């Protein structure tokens, strides 16, 4: 409410110290689109690199994710779920692949290419650099763990013949795998979908209202 009151009074609020990651999402047949992630000690915000569009907001202390859609004036809430779920047989294997010679060092760190196989089949690829943006990676792992709880709940209602091993591993039972080797520079699945890092900053000045949920929107909670 303090933020809202300050805005109404025209008072300038101090900017929040944050880190920022800017990715380009790639989806075959659709094209590329921007994906911005802003991380603070309290929140993670994900949007399309605009301040006034739809966004997702992860409250780190409450372990709760909010999805805001302005057109519907709605906020969908995903709370943390601590149930482990029943994990199907998933054998994870990691291999380190050769890096293309033209890929330079980033922030003084040489990237490494990690390849994930599930039950013997290639599943996912991540090119990452170590010791960069570690605070952001910690926050993103927290968020992925909460999302994984939602995925495990959804699997309870998913027919067995539609449960795909790679997706179950990455999204439900091993959600931090792709964030285990440092900052992802590039990642992609066997379907060609993925993302590529465009920019990152550890000194991003974020307006505090970016981390506020809009007033008067209809709220829904997963599972209710």
Coordinates of N, CA and C in Angstrom, one line a residue:
X1 N 0.8 -1.2 0.0 CA 0.0 0.0 0.0 C 0.9 1.3 0.0
X2 N 2.0 1.2 0.6 CA 2.9 2.4 0.7 C 3.3 2.7 -0.8
X3 N 3.6 1.7 -1.6 CA 4.0 2.0 -3.0 C 2.9 2.6 -3.7
X4 N 1.6 2.1 -3.6 CA 0.5 2.7 -4.2 C 0.3 4.1 -3.8
X5 N 0.3 4.4 -2.5 CA 0.1 5.7 -2.0 C 1.2 6.7 -2.6
X6 N 2.4 6.2 -2.6 CA 3.5 7.1 -3.1 C 3.3 7.4 -4.6
X7 N 2.8 6.4 -5.4 CA 2.5 6.6 -6.8 C 1.4 7.6 -7.0
X8 N 0.4 7.5 -6.2 CA -0.7 8.5 -6.3 C -0.3 9.9 -5.9
X9 N 0.6 10.0 -5.0 CA 1.1 11.3 -4.6 C 2.2 11.9 -5.5
X10 N 2.6 11.0 -6.4 CA 3.7 11.5 -7.3 C 5.1 11.5 -6.7
X11 N 5.2 10.7 -5.6 CA 6.5 10.6 -5.0 C 7.4 9.6 -5.7
X12 N 8.6 9.9 -5.9 CA 9.6 9.0 -6.6 C 10.1 8.1 -5.5
X13 N 10.0 6.8 -5.8 CA 10.5 5.8 -4.9 C 11.9 5.4 -5.2
X14 N 12.7 5.0 -4.3 CA 14.1 4.6 -4.6 C 14.0 3.3 -5.4
X15 N 14.9 3.2 -6.4 CA 15.0 2.0 -7.2 C 15.6 0.8 -6.4
X16 N 15.2 -0.4 -6.7 CA 15.6 -1.6 -6.0 C 16.9 -2.1 -6.7
X17 N 17.9 -2.5 -5.9 CA 19.0 -3.2 -6.4 C 18.7 -4.6 -6.9
X18 N 19.0 -4.9 -8.1 CA 18.5 -6.2 -8.7 C 19.6 -6.7 -9.7
X19 N 19.4 -8.0 -10.0 CA 20.1 -8.6 -11.1 C 19.1 -8.8 -12.3
X20 N 19.6 -8.8 -13.5 CA 18.8 -9.0 -14.6 C 19.4 -10.0 -15.6
X21 N 18.5 -10.9 -16.1 CA 18.9 -11.8 -17.2 C 18.0 -11.5 -18.4
X22 N 18.5 -11.4 -19.6 CA 17.6 -11.2 -20.8 C 17.9 -12.4 -21.7
X23 N 16.9 -13.1 -22.0 CA 17.0 -14.3 -22.9 C 16.2 -14.0 -24.2
X24 N 16.5 -14.8 -25.2 CA 15.7 -14.9 -26.4 C 15.1 -16.3 -26.4
X25 N 13.8 -16.4 -26.3 CA 13.1 -17.7 -26.4 C 13.0 -18.1 -27.9
X26 N 13.2 -19.3 -28.1 CA 13.2 -19.8 -29.5 C 12.2 -21.0 -29.6
X27 N 11.2 -20.9 -30.4 CA 10.2 -22.0 -30.6 C 10.0 -22.2 -32.1
X28 N 10.4 -23.4 -32.6 CA 10.2 -23.7 -34.0 C 8.8 -23.4 -34.5
X29 N 8.7 -22.7 -35.7 CA 7.4 -22.4 -36.3 C 6.8 -21.2 -35.7
X30 N 7.3 -20.7 -34.6 CA 6.8 -19.5 -34.0 C 7.7 -18.3 -34.1
X31 N 9.0 -18.6 -33.9 CA 10.0 -17.5 -33.9 C 10.6 -17.2 -32.6
X32 N 11.2 -16.1 -32.4 CA 11.9 -15.7 -31.2 C 11.2 -14.6 -30.5
X33 N 11.3 -14.6 -29.2 CA 10.7 -13.6 -28.4 C 11.5 -13.3 -27.1
X34 N 11.5 -12.1 -26.6 CA 12.3 -11.8 -25.4 C 11.7 -12.3 -24.1
X35 N 12.6 -12.6 -23.2 CA 12.2 -13.1 -21.9 C 13.2 -12.4 -20.9
X36 N 12.6 -11.5 -20.1 CA 13.4 -10.8 -19.1 C 13.2 -11.4 -17.7
X37 N 14.2 -11.6 -16.9 CA 14.1 -12.1 -15.5 C 14.8 -11.1 -14.6
X38 N 14.1 -10.5 -13.7 CA 14.7 -9.6 -12.7 C 14.6 -10.2 -11.3
X39 N 15.8 -10.2 -10.7 CA 15.9 -10.9 -9.4 C 16.4 -10.0 -8.3
X40 N 15.7 -10.0 -7.2 CA 16.1 -9.3 -6.0 C 16.2 -10.3 -4.8
X41 N 16.5 -9.8 -3.6 CA 16.5 -10.7 -2.5 C 15.2 -11.3 -2.2
X42 N 14.1 -10.6 -2.6 CA 12.7 -10.9 -2.2 C 11.9 -11.5 -3.3
X43 N 12.2 -11.2 -4.6 CA 11.3 -11.6 -5.7 C 12.1 -12.0 -6.9
X44 N 11.4 -12.7 -7.8 CA 11.8 -13.0 -9.1 C 10.7 -12.5 -10.0
X45 N 10.9 -11.7 -11.0 CA 9.9 -11.2 -11.9 C 10.3 -11.7 -13.3
X46 N 9.3 -12.2 -14.0 CA 9.6 -12.7 -15.4 C 8.5 -12.0 -16.3
X47 N 9.0 -11.4 -17.4 CA 8.1 -10.7 -18.3 C 8.7 -10.7 -19.7
X48 N 8.1 -10.0 -20.7 CA 8.6 -10.0 -22.1 C 9.4 -8.8 -22.4
X49 N 10.1 -8.3 -21.3 CA 11.0 -7.2 -21.4 C 10.3 -5.8 -21.5
X50 N 9.1 -5.8 -21.0 CA 8.3 -4.6 -20.9 C 7.8 -4.5 -19.5
X51 N 7.7 -3.2 -19.0 CA 7.2 -3.0 -17.6 C 5.7 -3.1 -17.4
X52 N 5.0 -2.9 -18.5 CA 3.5 -2.8 -18.4 C 2.8 -4.0 -19.0
X53 N 3.4 -5.1 -19.3 CA 2.8 -6.2 -19.9 C 2.5 -7.3 -18.8
X54 N 2.0 -8.4 -19.3 CA 1.7 -9.5 -18.4 C 3.1 -10.0 -17.8
X55 N 3.0 -10.5 -16.6 CA 4.2 -11.0 -15.9 C 3.9 -12.0 -14.9
X56 N 5.0 -12.7 -14.5 CA 4.9 -13.7 -13.4 C 5.8 -13.1 -12.3
X57 N 5.4 -13.3 -11.1 CA 6.1 -12.8 -9.9 C 6.3 -13.9 -8.9
X58 N 7.5 -14.3 -8.5 CA 7.8 -15.3 -7.5 C 8.2 -14.6 -6.2
X59 N 7.4 -14.8 -5.2 CA 7.7 -14.3 -3.8 C 8.6 -15.4 -3.2
X60 N 9.9 -15.1 -2.9 CA 10.8 -16.1 -2.5 C 10.5 -16.5 -1.0
X61 N 10.2 -15.5 -0.2 CA 9.9 -15.9 1.2 C 8.6 -16.7 1.4
X62 N 7.6 -16.4 0.6 CA 6.3 -17.1 0.7 C 6.3 -18.4 -0.2
X63 N 7.4 -18.5 -1.0 CA 7.5 -19.7 -1.9 C 6.2 -19.8 -2.7
X64 N 5.8 -18.7 -3.3 CA 4.5 -18.6 -4.1 C 4.8 -17.9 -5.4
X65 N 4.2 -18.4 -6.5 CA 4.3 -17.8 -7.8 C 2.9 -17.2 -8.2
X66 N 3.0 -16.0 -8.7 CA 1.8 -15.4 -9.2 C 1.9 -15.1 -10.7
X67 N 0.8 -15.4 -11.5 CA 0.8 -15.1 -12.9 C -0.2 -14.0 -13.1
X68 N 0.2 -12.9 -13.7 CA -0.7 -11.7 -13.8 C -1.1 -11.5 -15.3
X69 N -2.4 -11.5 -15.6 CA -2.8 -11.3 -17.0 C -3.7 -10.0 -17.0
X70 N -3.2 -9.0 -17.6 CA -4.0 -7.7 -17.5 C -5.3 -7.7 -18.3
X71 N -5.3 -8.4 -19.4 CA -6.5 -8.4 -20.2 C -7.7 -9.0 -19.4
X72 N -7.4 -10.1 -18.7 CA -8.4 -10.7 -17.9 C -8.6 -10.1 -16.5
X73 N -7.7 -9.2 -16.2 CA -7.6 -8.7 -14.8 C -7.6 -9.8 -13.8
X74 N -6.7 -10.7 -14.0 CA -6.6 -11.9 -13.2 C -5.2 -12.2 -12.6
X75 N -5.2 -12.8 -11.5 CA -3.9 -13.3 -10.9 C -4.1 -14.7 -10.5
X76 N -3.3 -15.6 -11.1 CA -3.3 -17.0 -10.8 C -2.2 -17.3 -9.9
X77 N -2.5 -18.0 -8.8 CA -1.5 -18.3 -7.7 C -1.1 -19.7 -7.7
X78 N 0.2 -20.0 -7.6 CA 0.7 -21.3 -7.5 C 1.5 -21.4 -6.2
X79 N 0.9 -22.0 -5.1 CA 1.7 -22.1 -3.9 C 2.7 -23.3 -3.9
X80 N 3.6 -23.3 -3.0 CA 4.5 -24.4 -2.8 C 3.8 -25.6 -2.4
X81 N 4.2 -26.8 -3.0 CA 3.7 -28.1 -2.6 C 4.9 -29.0 -2.2
X82 N 4.8 -29.5 -1.1 CA 5.9 -30.3 -0.6 C 5.8 -31.8 -0.8
X83 N 4.7 -32.2 -1.4 CA 4.5 -33.7 -1.7 C 5.6 -34.1 -2.8
X84 N 6.2 -35.2 -2.5 CA 7.2 -35.7 -3.4 C 6.7 -36.3 -4.7
X85 N 5.5 -36.9 -4.6 CA 4.9 -37.6 -5.8 C 5.6 -38.9 -6.0
X86 N 5.1 -39.7 -6.9 CA 5.7 -41.0 -7.2 C 6.5 -40.9 -8.5
X87 N 7.8 -41.0 -8.3 CA 8.7 -40.8 -9.5 C 8.7 -42.1 -10.3
X88 N 8.5 -42.0 -11.6 CA 8.7 -43.2 -12.4 C 10.1 -43.5 -12.6
X89 N 10.5 -44.7 -13.2 CA 11.9 -45.0 -13.4 C 12.5 -44.0 -14.4
X90 N 13.4 -43.2 -13.9 CA 14.1 -42.2 -14.7 C 15.6 -42.2 -14.4
X91 N 16.4 -42.7 -15.3 CA 17.8 -42.8 -15.2 C 18.5 -41.6 -15.9
X92 N 19.0 -40.7 -15.1 CA 19.7 -39.5 -15.7 C 21.1 -39.8 -15.9
X93 N 21.6 -39.4 -17.0 CA 23.0 -39.5 -17.4 C 23.5 -38.1 -18.0
X94 N 24.6 -37.6 -17.5 CA 25.1 -36.4 -18.1 C 26.5 -36.6 -18.8
X95 N 26.6 -36.0 -19.9 CA 27.9 -36.0 -20.6 C 28.3 -34.6 -21.0
X96 N 29.6 -34.4 -21.1 CA 30.1 -33.0 -21.5 C 30.5 -33.1 -22.9
X97 N 29.9 -32.3 -23.8 CA 30.2 -32.3 -25.2 C 31.1 -31.2 -25.6
X98 N 31.7 -31.3 -26.8 CA 32.6 -30.3 -27.2 C 31.9 -28.9 -27.5
X99 N 32.6 -27.9 -27.2 CA 32.1 -26.5 -27.4 C 32.5 -26.0 -28.8
X100 N 31.7 -25.4 -29.6 CA 32.1 -24.9 -30.9 C 33.3 -23.9 -30.7
X101 N 34.2 -24.0 -31.6 CA 35.4 -23.2 -31.5 C 35.1 -21.7 -31.5
X102 N 34.0 -21.3 -32.2 CA 33.7 -19.9 -32.4 C 33.0 -19.3 -31.1
X103 N 32.7 -20.1 -30.2 CA 32.0 -19.6 -29.0 C 33.1 -19.1 -28.0
X104 N 33.1 -17.8 -27.7 CA 34.2 -17.2 -26.9 C 33.9 -17.3 -25.4
X105 N 34.9 -17.0 -24.6 CA 34.7 -16.9 -23.2 C 33.7 -15.8 -22.9
X106 N 32.9 -15.9 -21.8 CA 32.0 -14.9 -21.4 C 32.3 -14.5 -20.0
X107 N 32.5 -13.2 -19.8 CA 32.8 -12.6 -18.5 C 34.1 -13.4 -18.0
X108 N 35.0 -13.7 -18.9 CA 36.2 -14.4 -18.5 C 36.1 -15.9 -18.2
X109 N 34.9 -16.5 -18.4 CA 34.7 -17.9 -18.1 C 34.4 -18.6 -19.4
X110 N 35.0 -19.8 -19.5 CA 34.8 -20.6 -20.7 C 33.5 -21.5 -20.5
X111 N 32.6 -21.4 -21.5 CA 31.4 -22.2 -21.4 C 31.6 -23.7 -21.6
X112 N 30.7 -24.5 -21.0 CA 30.8 -25.9 -21.1 C 29.4 -26.4 -21.6
X113 N 29.4 -27.4 -22.4 CA 28.2 -28.0 -22.9 C 27.8 -29.3 -22.2
X114 N 26.7 -29.2 -21.5 CA 26.2 -30.4 -20.7 C 25.0 -31.0 -21.5
X115 N 25.1 -32.3 -21.6 CA 24.0 -33.0 -22.4 C 23.4 -34.0 -21.4
X116 N 22.0 -34.0 -21.3 CA 21.3 -34.8 -20.4 C 20.6 -36.0 -21.3
X117 N 20.8 -37.2 -20.8 CA 20.1 -38.3 -21.4 C 19.2 -38.9 -20.3
X118 N 18.0 -39.3 -20.7 CA 17.0 -39.9 -19.8 C 16.7 -41.3 -20.3
X119 N 17.0 -42.3 -19.5 CA 16.8 -43.7 -19.9 C 17.4 -44.1 -21.2
X120 N 18.6 -43.5 -21.4 CA 19.4 -43.8 -22.6 C 19.1 -42.9 -23.8
X121 N 18.1 -42.0 -23.7 CA 17.8 -41.2 -24.9 C 18.2 -39.7 -24.6
X122 N 18.8 -39.1 -25.6 CA 19.1 -37.7 -25.5 C 17.9 -36.8 -25.1
X123 N 18.0 -36.0 -24.2 CA 16.9 -35.2 -23.7 C 17.0 -33.7 -23.8
X124 N 18.2 -33.2 -23.3 CA 18.3 -31.7 -23.2 C 19.8 -31.3 -23.2
X125 N 20.0 -30.1 -23.7 CA 21.4 -29.6 -23.8 C 21.4 -28.2 -23.1
X126 N 22.5 -28.0 -22.4 CA 22.7 -26.7 -21.7 C 24.2 -26.3 -21.9
X127 N 24.4 -25.1 -22.4 CA 25.7 -24.5 -22.4 C 25.7 -23.5 -21.3
X128 N 26.7 -23.6 -20.4 CA 26.6 -22.7 -19.2 C 28.0 -22.3 -18.8
X129 N 28.1 -21.2 -18.0 CA 29.3 -20.7 -17.5 C 29.2 -20.7 -16.0
X130 N 30.3 -21.0 -15.3 CA 30.4 -21.1 -13.9 C 30.7 -19.8 -13.2
X131 N 30.3 -19.6 -11.9 CA 30.7 -18.5 -11.1 C 30.3 -17.1 -11.6
X132 N 29.1 -17.1 -12.3 CA 28.5 -15.9 -12.8 C 27.1 -15.8 -12.3
X133 N 26.6 -14.7 -11.8 CA 25.2 -14.5 -11.4 C 24.7 -15.6 -10.4
X134 N 25.5 -16.0 -9.5 CA 25.2 -17.1 -8.6 C 23.9 -16.8 -7.7
X135 N 23.8 -15.5 -7.3 CA 22.6 -15.2 -6.5 C 21.3 -15.3 -7.4
X136 N 21.4 -15.0 -8.6 CA 20.2 -15.2 -9.5 C 19.9 -16.7 -9.7
X137 N 20.9 -17.5 -9.8 CA 20.7 -18.9 -10.0 C 20.1 -19.5 -8.8
X138 N 20.5 -19.1 -7.6 CA 19.9 -19.6 -6.4 C 18.4 -19.3 -6.4
X139 N 18.0 -18.1 -6.7 CA 16.6 -17.7 -6.7 C 15.8 -18.5 -7.8
X140 N 16.4 -18.7 -8.9 CA 15.7 -19.4 -10.0 C 15.5 -20.9 -9.6
X141 N 16.5 -21.5 -8.9 CA 16.3 -22.8 -8.4 C 15.1 -22.9 -7.4
X142 N 15.0 -21.9 -6.6 CA 13.9 -21.9 -5.6 C 12.5 -21.9 -6.4
X143 N 12.5 -21.1 -7.4 CA 11.2 -21.0 -8.2 C 10.9 -22.3 -8.9
X144 N 12.0 -22.9 -9.5 CA 11.8 -24.1 -10.2 C 11.3 -25.2 -9.3
X145 N 11.7 -25.3 -8.1 CA 11.2 -26.3 -7.1 C 9.8 -26.1 -6.9
X146 N 9.3 -24.9 -6.8 CA 7.9 -24.6 -6.5 C 7.1 -25.0 -7.8
X147 N 7.6 -24.7 -9.0 CA 6.9 -25.1 -10.2 C 6.8 -26.6 -10.3
X148 N 7.9 -27.3 -9.9 CA 7.9 -28.7 -10.0 C 6.8 -29.4 -9.1
X149 N 6.5 -28.8 -8.0 CA 5.4 -29.3 -7.2 C 4.1 -29.2 -7.9
X150 N 3.9 -28.2 -8.7 CA 2.7 -28.1 -9.5 C 2.6 -29.1 -10.6
X151 N 3.8 -29.4 -11.2 CA 3.9 -30.4 -12.3 C 3.6 -31.8 -11.7
X152 N 4.1 -32.1 -10.5 CA 3.9 -33.4 -10.0 C 2.4 -33.6 -9.7
X153 N 1.7 -32.5 -9.2 CA 0.3 -32.6 -9.0 C -0.4 -32.8 -10.3
X154 N 0.0 -32.2 -11.4 CA -0.7 -32.4 -12.7 C -0.5 -33.8 -13.2
X155 N 0.7 -34.4 -12.9 CA 0.9 -35.8 -13.3 C -0.1 -36.8 -12.8
X156 N -0.6 -36.5 -11.6 CA -1.6 -37.4 -11.0 C -2.8 -37.5 -11.9
X157 N -3.1 -36.6 -12.8 CA -4.3 -36.6 -13.6 C -3.9 -36.7 -15.1
X158 N -2.6 -37.1 -15.4 CA -2.1 -37.3 -16.7 C -2.0 -38.8 -17.0
X159 N -2.7 -39.2 -18.1 CA -2.6 -40.7 -18.5 C -1.1 -41.1 -18.7
X160 N -0.9 -42.3 -18.3 CA 0.5 -42.8 -18.3 C 1.1 -42.7 -19.7
X161 N 0.3 -42.9 -20.8 CA 0.9 -42.9 -22.1 C 1.2 -41.5 -22.6
X162 N 0.8 -40.5 -21.8 CA 1.2 -39.1 -22.1 C 2.2 -38.5 -21.2
X163 N 2.8 -39.4 -20.4 CA 3.9 -38.9 -19.4 C 5.2 -39.2 -20.1
X164 N 5.8 -38.1 -20.6 CA 7.0 -38.1 -21.4 C 8.2 -38.0 -20.4
X165 N 9.2 -39.0 -20.4 CA 10.3 -39.1 -19.5 C 11.1 -37.8 -19.4
X166 N 11.5 -37.2 -20.5 CA 12.3 -36.0 -20.5 C 11.6 -34.9 -19.8
X167 N 10.3 -34.6 -20.1 CA 9.6 -33.6 -19.5 C 9.4 -33.8 -18.0
X168 N 9.1 -35.1 -17.6 CA 8.9 -35.4 -16.2 C 10.2 -35.1 -15.4
X169 N 11.4 -35.5 -16.0 CA 12.6 -35.3 -15.3 C 12.9 -33.8 -15.1
X170 N 12.8 -33.0 -16.2 CA 13.2 -31.6 -16.2 C 12.2 -30.7 -15.4
X171 N 10.9 -31.1 -15.4 CA 9.9 -30.2 -14.9 C 9.3 -30.7 -13.6
X172 N 9.4 -31.9 -13.3 CA 8.7 -32.5 -12.1 C 9.6 -33.0 -11.0
X173 N 10.6 -33.8 -11.4 CA 11.4 -34.5 -10.4 C 12.9 -34.1 -10.3
X174 N 13.4 -33.4 -11.3 CA 14.8 -32.9 -11.3 C 14.8 -31.5 -11.8
X175 N 14.0 -30.6 -11.3 CA 13.7 -29.3 -11.9 C 14.9 -28.3 -11.9
X176 N 16.0 -28.6 -11.1 CA 17.1 -27.7 -11.1 C 18.3 -28.2 -11.9
X177 N 18.1 -29.3 -12.7 CA 19.2 -29.9 -13.4 C 19.8 -28.8 -14.3
X178 N 19.0 -28.1 -15.1 CA 19.6 -27.2 -16.1 C 20.3 -26.0 -15.5
X179 N 20.1 -25.8 -14.1 CA 20.7 -24.7 -13.4 C 21.8 -25.1 -12.5
X180 N 22.2 -26.4 -12.7 CA 23.2 -27.0 -11.8 C 24.7 -26.7 -12.2
X181 N 24.9 -26.2 -13.4 CA 26.2 -26.1 -13.9 C 26.7 -24.6 -14.2
X182 N 25.9 -23.7 -13.6 CA 26.2 -22.3 -13.8 C 25.1 -21.6 -14.6
X183 N 25.4 -20.4 -15.1 CA 24.4 -19.6 -15.8 C 24.2 -20.1 -17.2
X184 N 23.0 -20.5 -17.5 CA 22.7 -21.0 -18.9 C 22.9 -19.9 -19.9
X185 N 23.8 -20.2 -20.9 CA 24.0 -19.3 -22.0 C 23.2 -19.7 -23.2
X186 N 23.0 -21.0 -23.3 CA 22.1 -21.5 -24.4 C 21.6 -22.8 -23.9
X187 N 20.3 -23.1 -24.2 CA 19.8 -24.4 -23.9 C 18.7 -24.8 -24.8
X188 N 18.5 -26.1 -25.1 CA 17.5 -26.5 -26.1 C 17.2 -28.0 -25.9
X189 N 16.0 -28.3 -26.3 CA 15.5 -29.7 -26.2 C 15.6 -30.3 -27.6
X190 N 15.2 -31.6 -27.6 CA 15.2 -32.3 -28.9 C 14.2 -31.8 -29.9
X191 N 13.2 -31.1 -29.3 CA 12.1 -30.5 -30.2 C 12.5 -29.1 -30.8
X192 N 13.7 -28.7 -30.4 CA 14.2 -27.4 -31.0 C 13.9 -26.2 -30.1
X193 N 13.0 -26.4 -29.2 CA 12.6 -25.2 -28.3 C 13.7 -25.0 -27.3
X194 N 14.0 -23.7 -27.0 CA 15.1 -23.4 -26.1 C 15.2 -21.9 -25.9
X195 N 16.3 -21.4 -25.4 CA 16.5 -20.0 -25.2 C 18.0 -19.7 -25.3
X196 N 18.3 -18.5 -25.5 CA 19.7 -18.0 -25.7 C 19.9 -16.7 -24.9
X197 N 21.0 -16.6 -24.1 CA 21.2 -15.4 -23.3 C 21.7 -14.3 -24.2
X198 N 21.0 -13.1 -24.0 CA 21.4 -11.9 -24.8 C 22.2 -11.0 -23.9
X199 N 21.8 -10.9 -22.6 CA 22.5 -9.9 -21.8 C 22.3 -10.3 -20.3
X200 N 23.2 -9.9 -19.5 CA 23.0 -10.1 -18.0 C 23.7 -8.9 -17.3
X201 N 23.1 -8.5 -16.2 CA 23.6 -7.4 -15.4 C 23.4 -7.7 -13.9
X202 N 24.4 -7.4 -13.1 CA 24.3 -7.5 -11.7 C 24.1 -6.2 -11.0
X203 N 23.8 -5.1 -11.8 CA 23.6 -3.8 -11.2 C 22.4 -3.2 -11.8
X204 N 21.3 -4.0 -12.0 CA 20.1 -3.5 -12.6 C 19.3 -2.7 -11.6
X205 N 18.9 -1.5 -12.0 CA 18.1 -0.6 -11.1 C 16.6 -0.8 -11.5
X206 N 15.9 -1.5 -10.6 CA 14.5 -1.9 -10.9 C 13.5 -1.0 -10.1
X207 N 12.5 -0.5 -10.8 CA 11.4 0.2 -10.1 C 10.7 -0.7 -9.1
X208 N 10.4 -0.3 -7.9 CA 9.8 -1.1 -6.9 C 8.4 -1.6 -7.3
X209 N 7.7 -0.8 -8.1 CA 6.3 -1.2 -8.5 C 6.4 -2.4 -9.4
X210 N 7.5 -2.8 -10.0 CA 7.6 -4.0 -10.8 C 7.3 -5.3 -10.0
X211 N 7.5 -5.1 -8.7 CA 7.3 -6.3 -7.8 C 6.0 -6.2 -7.0
X212 N 5.1 -5.4 -7.5 CA 3.8 -5.3 -6.8 C 2.7 -5.9 -7.7
X213 N 1.8 -6.7 -7.0 CA 0.6 -7.2 -7.7 C -0.4 -6.1 -7.9
X214 N -1.1 -6.1 -9.0 CA -2.1 -5.0 -9.2 C -3.3 -5.2 -8.3
X215 N -3.9 -4.1 -7.9 CA -5.1 -4.1 -7.0 C -6.3 -4.4 -7.8
X216 N -7.3 -5.0 -7.2 CA -8.6 -5.2 -7.8 C -8.7 -6.3 -8.8
X217 N -7.7 -7.1 -9.0 CA -7.8 -8.2 -10.0 C -8.4 -9.4 -9.3
X218 N -9.1 -10.2 -10.1 CA -9.7 -11.5 -9.7 C -8.6 -12.5 -9.4
X219 N -8.6 -13.1 -8.3 CA -7.6 -14.1 -7.9 C -8.1 -15.5 -7.9
X220 N -7.2 -16.4 -8.4 CA -7.5 -17.8 -8.5 C -6.3 -18.5 -7.9
X221 N -6.5 -19.6 -7.3 CA -5.4 -20.4 -6.7 C -5.5 -21.8 -7.2
X222 N -4.3 -22.3 -7.6 CA -4.2 -23.7 -8.2 C -4.7 -24.7 -7.2
X223 N -5.6 -25.6 -7.6 CA -6.1 -26.6 -6.7 C -7.4 -26.3 -6.0
X224 N -7.9 -25.0 -6.2 CA -9.1 -24.6 -5.5 C -10.2 -24.4 -6.5

